[in-house]
PDB file of C-alpha atoms in Angstrom:
ATOM      1  CA  MET W 210     -13.788 -44.052 -20.261  1.00  0.00           C
ATOM      2  CA  ALA W 211     -12.643 -44.648 -24.028  1.00  0.00           C
ATOM      3  CA  ASP W 212      -8.812 -46.436 -25.316  1.00  0.00           C
ATOM      4  CA  TYR W 213      -6.553 -43.887 -27.123  1.00  0.00           C
ATOM      5  CA  GLU W 214      -6.873 -44.079 -31.163  1.00  0.00           C
ATOM      6  CA  ASP W 215      -3.287 -45.290 -31.690  1.00  0.00           C
ATOM      7  CA  GLY W 216      -4.371 -48.581 -28.822  1.00  0.00           C
ATOM      8  CA  GLU W 217      -1.757 -47.100 -26.909  1.00  0.00           C
ATOM      9  CA  TYR W 218      -4.583 -46.200 -24.040  1.00  0.00           C
ATOM     10  CA  ASN W 219      -3.268 -47.803 -20.870  1.00  0.00           C
ATOM     11  CA  ASN W 220      -3.842 -48.727 -16.952  1.00  0.00           C
ATOM     12  CA  ALA W 221      -1.616 -45.929 -16.226  1.00  0.00           C
ATOM     13  CA  HIS W 222      -3.936 -43.485 -19.279  1.00  0.00           C
ATOM     14  CA  ARG W 223      -6.627 -44.754 -16.850  1.00  0.00           C
ATOM     15  CA  ALA W 224      -4.684 -43.585 -13.158  1.00  0.00           C
ATOM     16  CA  PHE W 225      -4.035 -40.717 -14.901  1.00  0.00           C
ATOM     17  CA  LEU W 226      -7.058 -39.142 -15.254  1.00  0.00           C
ATOM     18  CA  GLN W 227      -8.365 -40.645 -13.051  1.00  0.00           C
ATOM     19  CA  ALA W 228      -6.174 -38.627 -10.788  1.00  0.00           C
ATOM     20  CA  PHE W 229      -6.502 -35.348 -12.488  1.00  0.00           C
ATOM     21  CA  ILE W 230     -10.611 -34.861 -11.580  1.00  0.00           C
ATOM     22  CA  ALA W 231     -10.232 -35.932  -8.084  1.00  0.00           C
ATOM     23  CA  ARG W 232      -8.046 -32.609  -8.703  1.00  0.00           C
ATOM     24  CA  SER W 233     -10.338 -30.562 -11.360  1.00  0.00           C
ATOM     25  CA  THR W 234      -7.217 -28.959 -12.278  1.00  0.00           C
ATOM     26  CA  LEU W 235      -3.529 -29.477 -12.282  1.00  0.00           C
ATOM     27  CA  THR W 236       0.075 -28.253 -13.263  1.00  0.00           C
ATOM     28  CA  TYR W 237       3.399 -29.077 -14.756  1.00  0.00           C
ATOM     29  CA  GLU W 238       4.793 -29.375 -11.558  1.00  0.00           C
ATOM     30  CA  GLU W 239       1.308 -31.083  -9.942  1.00  0.00           C
ATOM     31  CA  ALA W 240       1.621 -33.419 -12.279  1.00  0.00           C
ATOM     32  CA  LYS W 241       5.027 -33.941 -11.832  1.00  0.00           C
ATOM     33  CA  PRO W 242       4.812 -36.695  -8.488  1.00  0.00           C
ATOM     34  CA  ILE W 243       1.284 -37.883  -9.274  1.00  0.00           C
ATOM     35  CA  LEU W 244       3.425 -39.205 -13.386  1.00  0.00           C
ATOM     36  CA  ALA W 245       6.469 -40.282 -11.529  1.00  0.00           C
ATOM     37  CA  ALA W 246       3.639 -43.163  -8.991  1.00  0.00           C
ATOM     38  CA  ILE W 247       1.691 -43.798 -11.803  1.00  0.00           C
ATOM     39  CA  LEU W 248       4.629 -45.108 -14.257  1.00  0.00           C
ATOM     40  CA  GLY W 249       6.452 -46.604 -11.267  1.00  0.00           C
ATOM     41  CA  ALA W 250       3.858 -48.952 -10.514  1.00  0.00           C
ATOM     42  CA  HIS W 251       2.457 -49.608 -15.032  1.00  0.00           C
ATOM     43  CA  GLU W 252       6.598 -50.396 -15.791  1.00  0.00           C
ATOM     44  CA  ARG W 253       7.388 -52.176 -12.347  1.00  0.00           C
ATOM     45  CA  ARG W 254      10.892 -50.234 -12.229  1.00  0.00           C
ATOM     46  CA  GLU W 255      11.755 -46.570  -9.923  1.00  0.00           C
ATOM     47  CA  TYR W 256      10.727 -43.313 -11.553  1.00  0.00           C
ATOM     48  CA  THR W 257      12.107 -39.802  -9.997  1.00  0.00           C
ATOM     49  CA  ILE W 258       9.436 -36.966 -10.080  1.00  0.00           C
ATOM     50  CA  GLU W 259      12.724 -35.960 -12.165  1.00  0.00           C
ATOM     51  CA  ASP W 260      12.556 -38.939 -14.491  1.00  0.00           C
ATOM     52  CA  VAL W 261       9.276 -37.197 -15.532  1.00  0.00           C
ATOM     53  CA  THR W 262       8.989 -34.025 -18.407  1.00  0.00           C
ATOM     54  CA  GLU W 263       6.996 -31.882 -19.635  1.00  0.00           C
ATOM     55  CA  SER W 264       6.658 -33.427 -22.975  1.00  0.00           C
ATOM     56  CA  ASP W 265       5.673 -36.793 -20.950  1.00  0.00           C
ATOM     57  CA  PHE W 266       3.049 -35.069 -19.178  1.00  0.00           C
ATOM     58  CA  ASN W 267       2.374 -33.498 -22.709  1.00  0.00           C
ATOM     59  CA  ALA W 268       1.132 -36.804 -23.677  1.00  0.00           C
ATOM     60  CA  TYR W 269      -0.485 -37.570 -20.642  1.00  0.00           C
ATOM     61  CA  VAL W 270      -3.077 -34.732 -20.947  1.00  0.00           C
ATOM     62  CA  SER W 271      -2.821 -34.989 -24.821  1.00  0.00           C
ATOM     63  CA  ALA W 272      -4.699 -38.862 -24.297  1.00  0.00           C
ATOM     64  CA  ALA W 273      -6.798 -38.119 -21.554  1.00  0.00           C
ATOM     65  CA  ASN W 274      -8.671 -35.515 -24.433  1.00  0.00           C
ATOM     66  CA  ILE W 275      -8.918 -37.854 -26.344  1.00  0.00           C
ATOM     67  CA  SER W 276     -10.259 -40.304 -24.530  1.00  0.00           C
ATOM     68  CA  VAL W 277     -13.310 -37.196 -22.208  1.00  0.00           C
ATOM     69  CA  SER W 278     -13.210 -35.834 -25.916  1.00  0.00           C
ATOM     70  CA  ALA W 279     -16.650 -38.822 -26.586  1.00  0.00           C
ATOM     71  CA  TYR W 280     -18.385 -36.861 -23.618  1.00  0.00           C
ATOM     72  CA  ASP W 281     -18.118 -33.813 -24.307  1.00  0.00           C
ATOM     73  CA  LEU W 282     -15.396 -32.916 -21.655  1.00  0.00           C
ATOM     74  CA  GLU W 283     -12.293 -30.682 -22.573  1.00  0.00           C
ATOM     75  CA  ILE W 284      -8.725 -30.407 -21.045  1.00  0.00           C
ATOM     76  CA  ARG W 285      -7.935 -26.421 -21.270  1.00  0.00           C
ATOM     77  CA  SER W 286      -5.253 -24.228 -19.955  1.00  0.00           C
ATOM     78  CA  THR W 287      -4.526 -20.697 -18.768  1.00  0.00           C
ATOM     79  CA  PHE W 288      -1.885 -18.922 -17.195  1.00  0.00           C
ATOM     80  CA  HIS W 289      -2.149 -17.889 -13.248  1.00  0.00           C
ATOM     81  CA  GLN W 290      -2.535 -14.176 -12.959  1.00  0.00           C
ATOM     82  CA  THR W 291      -0.226 -14.257 -11.215  1.00  0.00           C
ATOM     83  CA  THR W 292       2.281 -16.428 -10.477  1.00  0.00           C
ATOM     84  CA  ARG W 293       1.964 -16.734 -14.467  1.00  0.00           C
ATOM     85  CA  GLN W 294       2.319 -20.869 -13.792  1.00  0.00           C
ATOM     86  CA  ARG W 295       0.269 -22.686 -16.991  1.00  0.00           C
ATOM     87  CA  VAL W 296      -2.578 -24.234 -14.782  1.00  0.00           C
ATOM     88  CA  TYR W 297      -4.584 -27.498 -16.917  1.00  0.00           C
ATOM     89  CA  ALA W 298      -8.599 -27.863 -16.185  1.00  0.00           C
ATOM     90  CA  LEU W 299     -11.313 -30.337 -17.065  1.00  0.00           C
ATOM     91  CA  VAL W 300     -14.473 -28.275 -18.977  1.00  0.00           C
ATOM     92  CA  ASN W 301     -17.852 -29.191 -20.222  1.00  0.00           C
ATOM     93  CA  SER W 302     -17.033 -28.182 -23.587  1.00  0.00           C
ATOM     94  CA  THR W 303     -21.388 -27.540 -24.284  1.00  0.00           C
ATOM     95  CA  SER W 304     -22.845 -27.085 -21.407  1.00  0.00           C
ATOM     96  CA  ASP W 305     -23.636 -24.124 -19.747  1.00  0.00           C
ATOM     97  CA  PRO W 306     -21.063 -24.288 -16.010  1.00  0.00           C
ATOM     98  CA  VAL W 307     -23.990 -22.173 -14.248  1.00  0.00           C
ATOM     99  CA  THR W 308     -26.009 -25.142 -14.924  1.00  0.00           C
ATOM    100  CA  GLN W 309     -23.533 -27.689 -13.999  1.00  0.00           C
ATOM    101  CA  LEU W 310     -23.350 -26.376 -10.985  1.00  0.00           C
ATOM    102  CA  ALA W 311     -26.925 -25.856  -9.993  1.00  0.00           C
ATOM    103  CA  ALA W 312     -26.341 -29.590 -10.686  1.00  0.00           C
ATOM    104  CA  ILE W 313     -24.254 -29.477  -7.605  1.00  0.00           C
ATOM    105  CA  TYR W 314     -25.539 -27.115  -5.210  1.00  0.00           C
ATOM    106  CA  THR W 315     -29.581 -25.990  -3.650  1.00  0.00           C
ATOM    107  CA  ALA W 316     -30.785 -22.901  -5.184  1.00  0.00           C
ATOM    108  CA  ASP W 317     -29.974 -20.772  -1.870  1.00  0.00           C
ATOM    109  CA  GLU W 318     -26.311 -21.821  -2.768  1.00  0.00           C
ATOM    110  CA  MET W 319     -26.867 -20.656  -5.656  1.00  0.00           C
ATOM    111  CA  SER W 320     -28.375 -17.615  -5.078  1.00  0.00           C
ATOM    112  CA  TYR W 321     -25.998 -16.638  -3.242  1.00  0.00           C
ATOM    113  CA  LEU W 322     -22.810 -17.697  -4.558  1.00  0.00           C
ATOM    114  CA  LYS W 323     -24.753 -15.581  -8.052  1.00  0.00           C
ATOM    115  CA  ARG W 324     -24.422 -13.057  -5.360  1.00  0.00           C
ATOM    116  CA  LEU W 325     -20.900 -12.901  -5.046  1.00  0.00           C
ATOM    117  CA  LEU W 326     -20.282 -12.791  -8.672  1.00  0.00           C
ATOM    118  CA  ASP W 327     -22.402  -9.645  -8.771  1.00  0.00           C
ATOM    119  CA  ALA W 328     -20.506  -8.151  -5.986  1.00  0.00           C
ATOM    120  CA  MET W 329     -17.106  -8.734  -7.153  1.00  0.00           C
ATOM    121  CA  PHE W 330     -17.864  -8.298 -11.167  1.00  0.00           C
ATOM    122  CA  GLU W 331     -20.524  -5.076 -10.571  1.00  0.00           C
ATOM    123  CA  THR W 332     -20.390  -4.065  -6.741  1.00  0.00           C
ATOM    124  CA  TYR W 333     -16.104  -3.788  -6.816  1.00  0.00           C
ATOM    125  CA  ASN W 334     -15.991  -3.102 -10.116  1.00  0.00           C
ATOM    126  CA  THR W 335     -16.379   0.268 -10.805  1.00  0.00           C
ATOM    127  CA  PRO W 336     -13.650   2.888 -12.877  1.00  0.00           C
ATOM    128  CA  ARG W 337     -12.291   3.769  -9.845  1.00  0.00           C
ATOM    129  CA  HIS W 338     -11.597   0.971  -7.752  1.00  0.00           C
ATOM    130  CA  GLU W 339     -11.954  -2.996 -10.082  1.00  0.00           C
ATOM    131  CA  ILE W 340     -11.638  -5.327  -7.793  1.00  0.00           C
ATOM    132  CA  MET W 341     -12.967  -8.367  -9.272  1.00  0.00           C
ATOM    133  CA  ALA W 342     -12.889  -9.555  -5.295  1.00  0.00           C
ATOM    134  CA  VAL W 343     -14.590  -9.388  -1.784  1.00  0.00           C
ATOM    135  CA  THR W 344     -13.758  -9.243   1.199  1.00  0.00           C
ATOM    136  CA  SER W 345     -13.739 -12.539   3.640  1.00  0.00           C
ATOM    137  CA  MET W 346     -16.244  -9.800   5.463  1.00  0.00           C
ATOM    138  CA  GLN W 347     -19.040  -8.686   2.246  1.00  0.00           C
ATOM    139  CA  ALA W 348     -18.434 -12.781   1.943  1.00  0.00           C
ATOM    140  CA  ILE W 349     -20.228 -13.254   4.693  1.00  0.00           C
ATOM    141  CA  GLY W 350     -21.970 -10.241   4.852  1.00  0.00           C
ATOM    142  CA  LEU W 351     -23.841 -11.836   1.109  1.00  0.00           C
ATOM    143  CA  ALA W 352     -25.455 -14.499   2.968  1.00  0.00           C
ATOM    144  CA  LYS W 353     -28.409 -12.172   4.144  1.00  0.00           C
ATOM    145  CA  ALA W 354     -30.573 -12.500   0.880  1.00  0.00           C
ATOM    146  CA  ALA W 355     -32.006  -9.031  -0.847  1.00  0.00           C
ATOM    147  CA  GLY W 356     -35.689  -8.426  -1.930  1.00  0.00           C
ATOM    148  CA  ASP W 357     -35.499  -7.179  -3.965  1.00  0.00           C
ATOM    149  CA  ARG W 358     -33.766  -7.981  -7.711  1.00  0.00           C
ATOM    150  CA  ARG W 359     -30.726  -6.999  -9.599  1.00  0.00           C
ATOM    151  CA  ALA W 360     -30.585  -6.329 -12.939  1.00  0.00           C
ATOM    152  CA  THR W 361     -26.937  -6.625 -15.531  1.00  0.00           C
ATOM    153  CA  GLN W 362     -25.334  -4.965 -17.918  1.00  0.00           C
ATOM    154  CA  ASN W 363     -27.024  -5.556 -20.560  1.00  0.00           C
ATOM    155  CA  GLY W 364     -30.477  -5.906 -18.953  1.00  0.00           C
ATOM    156  CA  THR W 365     -30.934  -9.909 -17.297  1.00  0.00           C
ATOM    157  CA  GLU W 366     -32.031 -10.235 -14.262  1.00  0.00           C
ATOM    158  CA  THR W 367     -29.323 -12.721 -11.688  1.00  0.00           C
ATOM    159  CA  GLN W 368     -32.254 -12.790  -9.752  1.00  0.00           C
ATOM    160  CA  GLY W 369     -29.513 -12.885  -7.133  1.00  0.00           C
ATOM    161  CA  SER W 370     -31.086 -12.271  -4.705  1.00  0.00           C
ATOM    162  CA  LEU W 371     -34.601 -14.141  -5.520  1.00  0.00           C
ATOM    163  CA  GLY W 372     -33.415 -17.243  -3.283  1.00  0.00           C
ATOM    164  CA  GLN W 373     -33.554 -17.838   0.915  1.00  0.00           C
ATOM    165  CA  SER W 374     -30.545 -16.156   3.515  1.00  0.00           C
ATOM    166  CA  LEU W 375     -28.126 -19.340   4.092  1.00  0.00           C
ATOM    167  CA  THR W 376     -27.145 -18.651   7.990  1.00  0.00           C
ATOM    168  CA  LEU W 377     -23.583 -17.695   8.642  1.00  0.00           C
ATOM    169  CA  MET W 378     -22.023 -20.539   8.894  1.00  0.00           C
ATOM    170  CA  GLN W 379     -23.848 -22.092   5.901  1.00  0.00           C
ATOM    171  CA  ALA W 380     -22.319 -19.066   3.918  1.00  0.00           C
ATOM    172  CA  GLU W 381     -19.285 -20.218   5.498  1.00  0.00           C
ATOM    173  CA  LYS W 382     -19.461 -23.393   4.841  1.00  0.00           C
ATOM    174  CA  MET W 383     -20.750 -23.113   0.689  1.00  0.00           C
ATOM    175  CA  LEU W 384     -17.008 -20.155   0.655  1.00  0.00           C
ATOM    176  CA  LYS W 385     -14.479 -22.997   1.802  1.00  0.00           C
ATOM    177  CA  ALA W 386     -15.848 -25.891  -0.543  1.00  0.00           C
ATOM    178  CA  LEU W 387     -16.343 -23.322  -3.533  1.00  0.00           C
ATOM    179  CA  VAL W 388     -13.063 -23.942  -2.397  1.00  0.00           C
ATOM    180  CA  GLU W 389     -12.133 -26.975  -2.685  1.00  0.00           C
ATOM    181  CA  ALA W 390     -13.637 -27.134  -5.784  1.00  0.00           C
ATOM    182  CA  GLY W 391     -10.808 -24.780  -7.492  1.00  0.00           C
ATOM    183  CA  TRP W 392     -13.999 -22.251  -8.258  1.00  0.00           C
ATOM    184  CA  PHE W 393     -12.578 -19.559  -6.317  1.00  0.00           C
ATOM    185  CA  GLU W 394      -9.187 -19.175  -4.813  1.00  0.00           C
ATOM    186  CA  LYS W 395      -8.544 -16.888  -1.589  1.00  0.00           C
ATOM    187  CA  SER W 396      -5.650 -14.394  -1.279  1.00  0.00           C
ATOM    188  CA  ARG W 397      -3.106 -13.861   2.201  1.00  0.00           C
ATOM    189  CA  LYS W 398      -5.014 -11.004   2.548  1.00  0.00           C
ATOM    190  CA  GLY W 399      -8.046 -12.602   2.127  1.00  0.00           C
ATOM    191  CA  PHE W 400      -8.955 -11.416  -0.634  1.00  0.00           C
ATOM    192  CA  TYR W 401     -11.790 -14.162  -2.308  1.00  0.00           C
ATOM    193  CA  SER W 402     -11.379 -14.169  -6.889  1.00  0.00           C
ATOM    194  CA  LEU W 403     -12.178 -16.493  -8.854  1.00  0.00           C
ATOM    195  CA  THR W 404      -9.171 -18.753 -10.740  1.00  0.00           C
ATOM    196  CA  PRO W 405      -8.079 -19.702 -13.652  1.00  0.00           C
ATOM    197  CA  ARG W 406     -10.135 -22.635 -13.884  1.00  0.00           C
ATOM    198  CA  ALA W 407     -13.089 -20.890 -12.972  1.00  0.00           C
ATOM    199  CA  LEU W 408     -12.047 -18.207 -14.668  1.00  0.00           C
ATOM    200  CA  MET W 409     -12.175 -20.700 -18.397  1.00  0.00           C
ATOM    201  CA  GLU W 410     -15.359 -22.128 -16.986  1.00  0.00           C
ATOM    202  CA  LEU W 411     -17.207 -18.800 -17.276  1.00  0.00           C
ATOM    203  CA  ARG W 412     -15.165 -16.692 -19.553  1.00  0.00           C
ATOM    204  CA  GLY W 413     -19.220 -16.758 -21.683  1.00  0.00           C
ATOM    205  CA  TRP W 414     -21.301 -15.849 -19.521  1.00  0.00           C
ATOM    206  CA  LEU W 415     -19.667 -13.890 -17.188  1.00  0.00           C
ATOM    207  CA  MET W 416     -18.821 -11.423 -20.559  1.00  0.00           C
ATOM    208  CA  GLU W 417     -22.214 -11.966 -21.378  1.00  0.00           C
ATOM    209  CA  MET W 418     -24.550 -11.340 -17.645  1.00  0.00           C
ATOM    210  CA  TYR W 419     -22.076  -8.738 -16.782  1.00  0.00           C
ATOM    211  CA  ASN W 420     -21.252  -6.644 -20.635  1.00  0.00           C
ATOM    212  CA  ASP W 421     -23.514  -4.903 -22.605  1.00  0.00           C
ATOM    213  CA  ASP W 422     -24.015  -5.891 -26.269  1.00  0.00           C
ATOM    214  CA  ASP W 423     -21.049  -6.361 -28.362  1.00  0.00           C
ATOM    215  CA  ASP W 424     -21.932  -3.493 -30.145  1.00  0.00           C
ATOM    216  CA  GLU W 425     -18.031  -1.227 -31.467  1.00  0.00           C
ATOM    217  CA  GLU W 426     -20.509   1.852 -32.493  1.00  0.00           C
ATOM    218  CA  ASP W 427     -21.806   2.797 -28.625  1.00  0.00           C
ATOM    219  CA  GLU W 428     -19.360   4.967 -26.652  1.00  0.00           C
ATOM    220  CA  ASP W 429     -21.606   4.073 -23.949  1.00  0.00           C
ATOM    221  CA  ARG W 430     -21.447   0.293 -23.635  1.00  0.00           C
ATOM    222  CA  VAL W 431     -20.090  -0.569 -20.211  1.00  0.00           C
ATOM    223  CA  ILE W 432     -17.369  -2.895 -20.718  1.00  0.00           C
ATOM    224  CA  LYS W 433     -17.136  -5.969 -16.985  1.00  0.00           C
ATOM    225  CA  ILE W 434     -14.825  -8.531 -18.588  1.00  0.00           C
ATOM    226  CA  LYS W 435     -12.022  -6.720 -19.795  1.00  0.00           C
ATOM    227  CA  GLN W 436      -9.021  -8.937 -21.395  1.00  0.00           C
ATOM    228  CA  CYS W 437      -5.187  -8.270 -21.012  1.00  0.00           C
ATOM    229  CA  TYR W 438      -4.168  -6.383 -23.773  1.00  0.00           C
ATOM    230  CA  ALA W 439      -1.619  -9.047 -24.098  1.00  0.00           C
ATOM    231  CA  CYS W 440      -2.044 -12.304 -23.944  1.00  0.00           C
ATOM    232  CA  LYS W 441      -6.218 -12.120 -24.114  1.00  0.00           C
ATOM    233  CA  GLU W 442      -7.360 -14.413 -21.251  1.00  0.00           C
ATOM    234  CA  ILE W 443      -9.767 -12.152 -18.691  1.00  0.00           C
ATOM    235  CA  ILE W 444      -7.781  -9.914 -16.574  1.00  0.00           C
ATOM    236  CA  THR W 445      -9.000  -9.533 -12.503  1.00  0.00           C
ATOM    237  CA  MET W 446      -5.400  -9.412 -11.432  1.00  0.00           C
ATOM    238  CA  GLY W 447      -2.883  -6.842 -13.057  1.00  0.00           C
ATOM    239  CA  GLN W 448      -3.087  -3.257 -13.981  1.00  0.00           C
ATOM    240  CA  ARG W 449      -4.647  -1.176 -15.927  1.00  0.00           C
ATOM    241  CA  CYS W 450      -4.406   2.821 -18.010  1.00  0.00           C
ATOM    242  CA  ALA W 451      -4.269   5.249 -15.160  1.00  0.00           C
ATOM    243  CA  ASP W 452      -6.164   6.756 -18.171  1.00  0.00           C
ATOM    244  CA  ARG W 453     -10.573   5.216 -16.362  1.00  0.00           C
ATOM    245  CA  ASP W 454     -12.278   5.808 -20.056  1.00  0.00           C
ATOM    246  CA  CYS W 455      -9.440   3.520 -21.196  1.00  0.00           C
ATOM    247  CA  LEU W 456      -9.981   0.435 -22.383  1.00  0.00           C
ATOM    248  CA  CYS W 457      -6.275  -1.666 -21.413  1.00  0.00           C
ATOM    249  CA  ARG W 458      -5.092  -4.069 -18.683  1.00  0.00           C
ATOM    250  CA  LEU W 459      -1.890  -5.891 -18.915  1.00  0.00           C
ATOM    251  CA  HIS W 460      -1.164  -8.957 -15.821  1.00  0.00           C
ATOM    252  CA  ASP W 461       2.294  -7.787 -14.153  1.00  0.00           C
ATOM    253  CA  ILE W 462       4.145  -9.929 -16.084  1.00  0.00           C
ATOM    254  CA  CYS W 463       2.312  -9.245 -19.336  1.00  0.00           C
ATOM    255  CA  THR W 464       3.488  -5.585 -18.268  1.00  0.00           C
ATOM    256  CA  GLN W 465       6.843  -6.996 -18.561  1.00  0.00           C
ATOM    257  CA  ARG W 466       7.419  -8.703 -21.752  1.00  0.00           C
ATOM    258  CA  PHE W 467       5.320  -6.019 -23.255  1.00  0.00           C
ATOM    259  CA  PHE W 468       7.101  -2.707 -22.369  1.00  0.00           C
ATOM    260  CA  THR W 469      10.540  -4.639 -23.292  1.00  0.00           C
ATOM    261  CA  THR W 470       9.865  -4.734 -27.351  1.00  0.00           C
ATOM    262  CA  GLN W 471       8.290  -0.830 -27.623  1.00  0.00           C
ATOM    263  CA  LYS W 472      10.135   2.107 -27.082  1.00  0.00           C
ATOM    264  CA  SER W 473       8.774   3.500 -24.110  1.00  0.00           C
ATOM    265  CA  ARG W 474       6.173   3.227 -21.269  1.00  0.00           C
ATOM    266  CA  LYS W 475       3.177   4.309 -23.032  1.00  0.00           C
ATOM    267  CA  CYS W 476      -0.936   3.575 -23.162  1.00  0.00           C
ATOM    268  CA  PRO W 477      -0.780   1.429 -26.577  1.00  0.00           C
ATOM    269  CA  PHE W 478      -4.639   2.515 -27.397  1.00  0.00           C
ATOM    270  CA  CYS W 479      -4.808   5.926 -25.668  1.00  0.00           C
ATOM    271  CA  SER W 480      -0.968   6.648 -25.992  1.00  0.00           C
ATOM    272  CA  LYS W 481      -0.718   8.124 -22.107  1.00  0.00           C
ATOM    273  CA  GLU W 482       1.964   7.203 -19.659  1.00  0.00           C
ATOM    274  CA  TRP W 483       2.040   4.090 -17.682  1.00  0.00           C
ATOM    275  CA  THR W 484       2.160   4.281 -14.449  1.00  0.00           C
ATOM    276  CA  GLY W 485       2.593   1.284 -12.871  1.00  0.00           C
ATOM    277  CA  LYS W 486       1.077   2.332 -10.079  1.00  0.00           C
ATOM    278  CA  ASP W 487      -3.664   1.626 -11.833  1.00  0.00           C
ATOM    279  CA  PHE W 488      -4.248  -1.627 -10.329  1.00  0.00           C
ATOM    280  CA  VAL W 489      -6.661  -4.318 -11.027  1.00  0.00           C
ATOM    281  CA  GLY W 490      -7.527  -6.675  -8.636  1.00  0.00           C
ATOM    282  CA  GLU W 491      -7.852  -6.068  -4.138  1.00  0.00           C
ATOM    283  CA  ARG W 492      -4.356  -4.155  -4.795  1.00  0.00           C
ATOM    284  CA  ALA W 493      -6.604  -1.294  -5.871  1.00  0.00           C
ATOM    285  CA  ALA W 494      -8.626  -2.240  -2.971  1.00  0.00           C
ATOM    286  CA  VAL W 495      -5.826  -0.850  -1.229  1.00  0.00           C
ATOM    287  CA  GLY W 496      -5.972   2.973  -1.791  1.00  0.00           C
ATOM    288  CA  MET W 497      -8.926   2.763   0.134  1.00  0.00           C
ATOM    289  CA  LYS W 498      -8.227   1.416   2.765  1.00  0.00           C
ATOM    290  CA  ASP W 499      -5.452   3.743   2.572  1.00  0.00           C
ATOM    291  CA  THR W 500      -7.510   6.670   2.497  1.00  0.00           C
ATOM    292  CA  ALA W 501      -9.662   5.335   5.540  1.00  0.00           C
ATOM    293  CA  LYS W 502      -6.440   5.405   7.704  1.00  0.00           C
ATOM    294  CA  ARG W 503      -4.864   8.567   7.538  1.00  0.00           C
ATOM    295  CA  SER W 504      -9.230   9.650   7.649  1.00  0.00           C
ATOM    296  CA  THR W 505      -9.292   8.653  10.892  1.00  0.00           C
ATOM    297  CA  ASN W 506      -5.765   9.082  12.007  1.00  0.00           C
ATOM    298  CA  GLY W 507      -5.754  10.693  16.211  1.00  0.00           C
ATOM    299  CA  ILE W 508      -9.779  11.014  16.227  1.00  0.00           C
ATOM    300  CA  GLY W 509     -12.292  10.197  17.838  1.00  0.00           C
ATOM    301  CA  ILE W 510     -15.448   6.238  16.976  1.00  0.00           C
ATOM    302  CA  ARG W 511     -17.576   8.810  16.626  1.00  0.00           C
ATOM    303  CA  GLU W 512     -15.982  10.561  13.735  1.00  0.00           C
ATOM    304  CA  GLN W 513     -13.979   6.835  13.203  1.00  0.00           C
ATOM    305  CA  SER W 514     -18.160   5.895  12.344  1.00  0.00           C
ATOM    306  CA  SER W 515     -18.636   8.545   9.797  1.00  0.00           C
ATOM    307  CA  VAL W 516     -15.662   7.912   7.530  1.00  0.00           C
ATOM    308  CA  ALA W 517     -16.252   4.990   7.842  1.00  0.00           C
ATOM    309  CA  ALA W 518     -20.340   5.562   5.773  1.00  0.00           C
ATOM    310  CA  GLU W 519     -18.317   7.562   4.106  1.00  0.00           C
ATOM    311  CA  GLN W 520     -15.793   4.802   2.580  1.00  0.00           C
ATOM    312  CA  ASP W 521     -18.919   3.145   2.292  1.00  0.00           C
ATOM    313  CA  GLY W 522     -20.513   5.929  -0.341  1.00  0.00           C
ATOM    314  CA  GLU W 523     -17.355   5.478  -2.255  1.00  0.00           C
ATOM    315  CA  VAL W 524     -18.537   2.193  -3.648  1.00  0.00           C
ATOM    316  CA  GLN W 525     -21.738   3.524  -4.599  1.00  0.00           C
ATOM    317  CA  GLU W 526     -20.198   7.420  -6.194  1.00  0.00           C
ATOM    318  CA  ALA W 527     -17.987   4.379  -7.809  1.00  0.00           C
ATOM    319  CA  GLN W 528     -21.185   3.108  -8.753  1.00  0.00           C
ATOM    320  CA  ASP W 529     -22.195   5.805 -10.101  1.00  0.00           C
ATOM    321  CA  ASP W 530     -20.107   6.692 -12.521  1.00  0.00           C
ATOM    322  CA  ASP W 531     -20.841   4.707 -14.399  1.00  0.00           C
ATOM    323  CA  GLN W 532     -24.307   5.787 -15.698  1.00  0.00           C
ATOM    324  CA  ARG W 533     -22.735   9.016 -16.339  1.00  0.00           C
TER     325      ARG W 533
END
């Protein structure tokens, strides 16, 4: 890598950058033991985690950013949507991130990845349930390629179904690889969703693929990828306005901070009461599950199958709402 611009770029900076690249993402807390080991070796003295300051971390990130800029790379940061911990990621600042992934995965694996993204942002992202995540079972079920092409909101074919099917074992291996590479994260409840790193890298692509063209005068414009009203970052986990037609969304922590400065808990878009019970993300799927549990309580297997079919049809019904 190139030397630091003021001539102070040294082996400690190189070691930090190598550690960063190996992990793809990094937080301050994760970086502290790494920097302690690097600085201890560089300065030839004992260096504890407590000795590492946020100022040290920011200085090394800044030096690394200057070093990688010549290679069309950039270290960007965003907050995790639930923990609000700042996450740093090394991203390509020029090329299409999907093209980058195509250099790593096979054509069939890329087709599977696109089917997963279609499921997150089309199938399970409706006015009724903005889940934007898939369960393990749903993800494995997408291993089989459908036989028809699908079009996104702007009319572009995703080609997610054009590749060959993966075996269940191949799909499981692919999901594991996407988690390890920092593109997907898996929640305790078994939902797969995009990581902060993925949302940073895929931001432009997601908006282009799943949102209609930016025409504010078009009342029927479909916006699948929405931003938090407070922090302006893409939101896939948080809260929404109770009005399905309102586009206001807030991360949980952004909600807490936002309403402390307001006179009342009303939507800043439509002034409707903010319930705090209308969710974005995997919590939006809870309503569907609770309905299924209530519906199947005390009935036979045949009737349960009928209710399950109705629940499966709920996604299609919500999708039909989009087209009306």
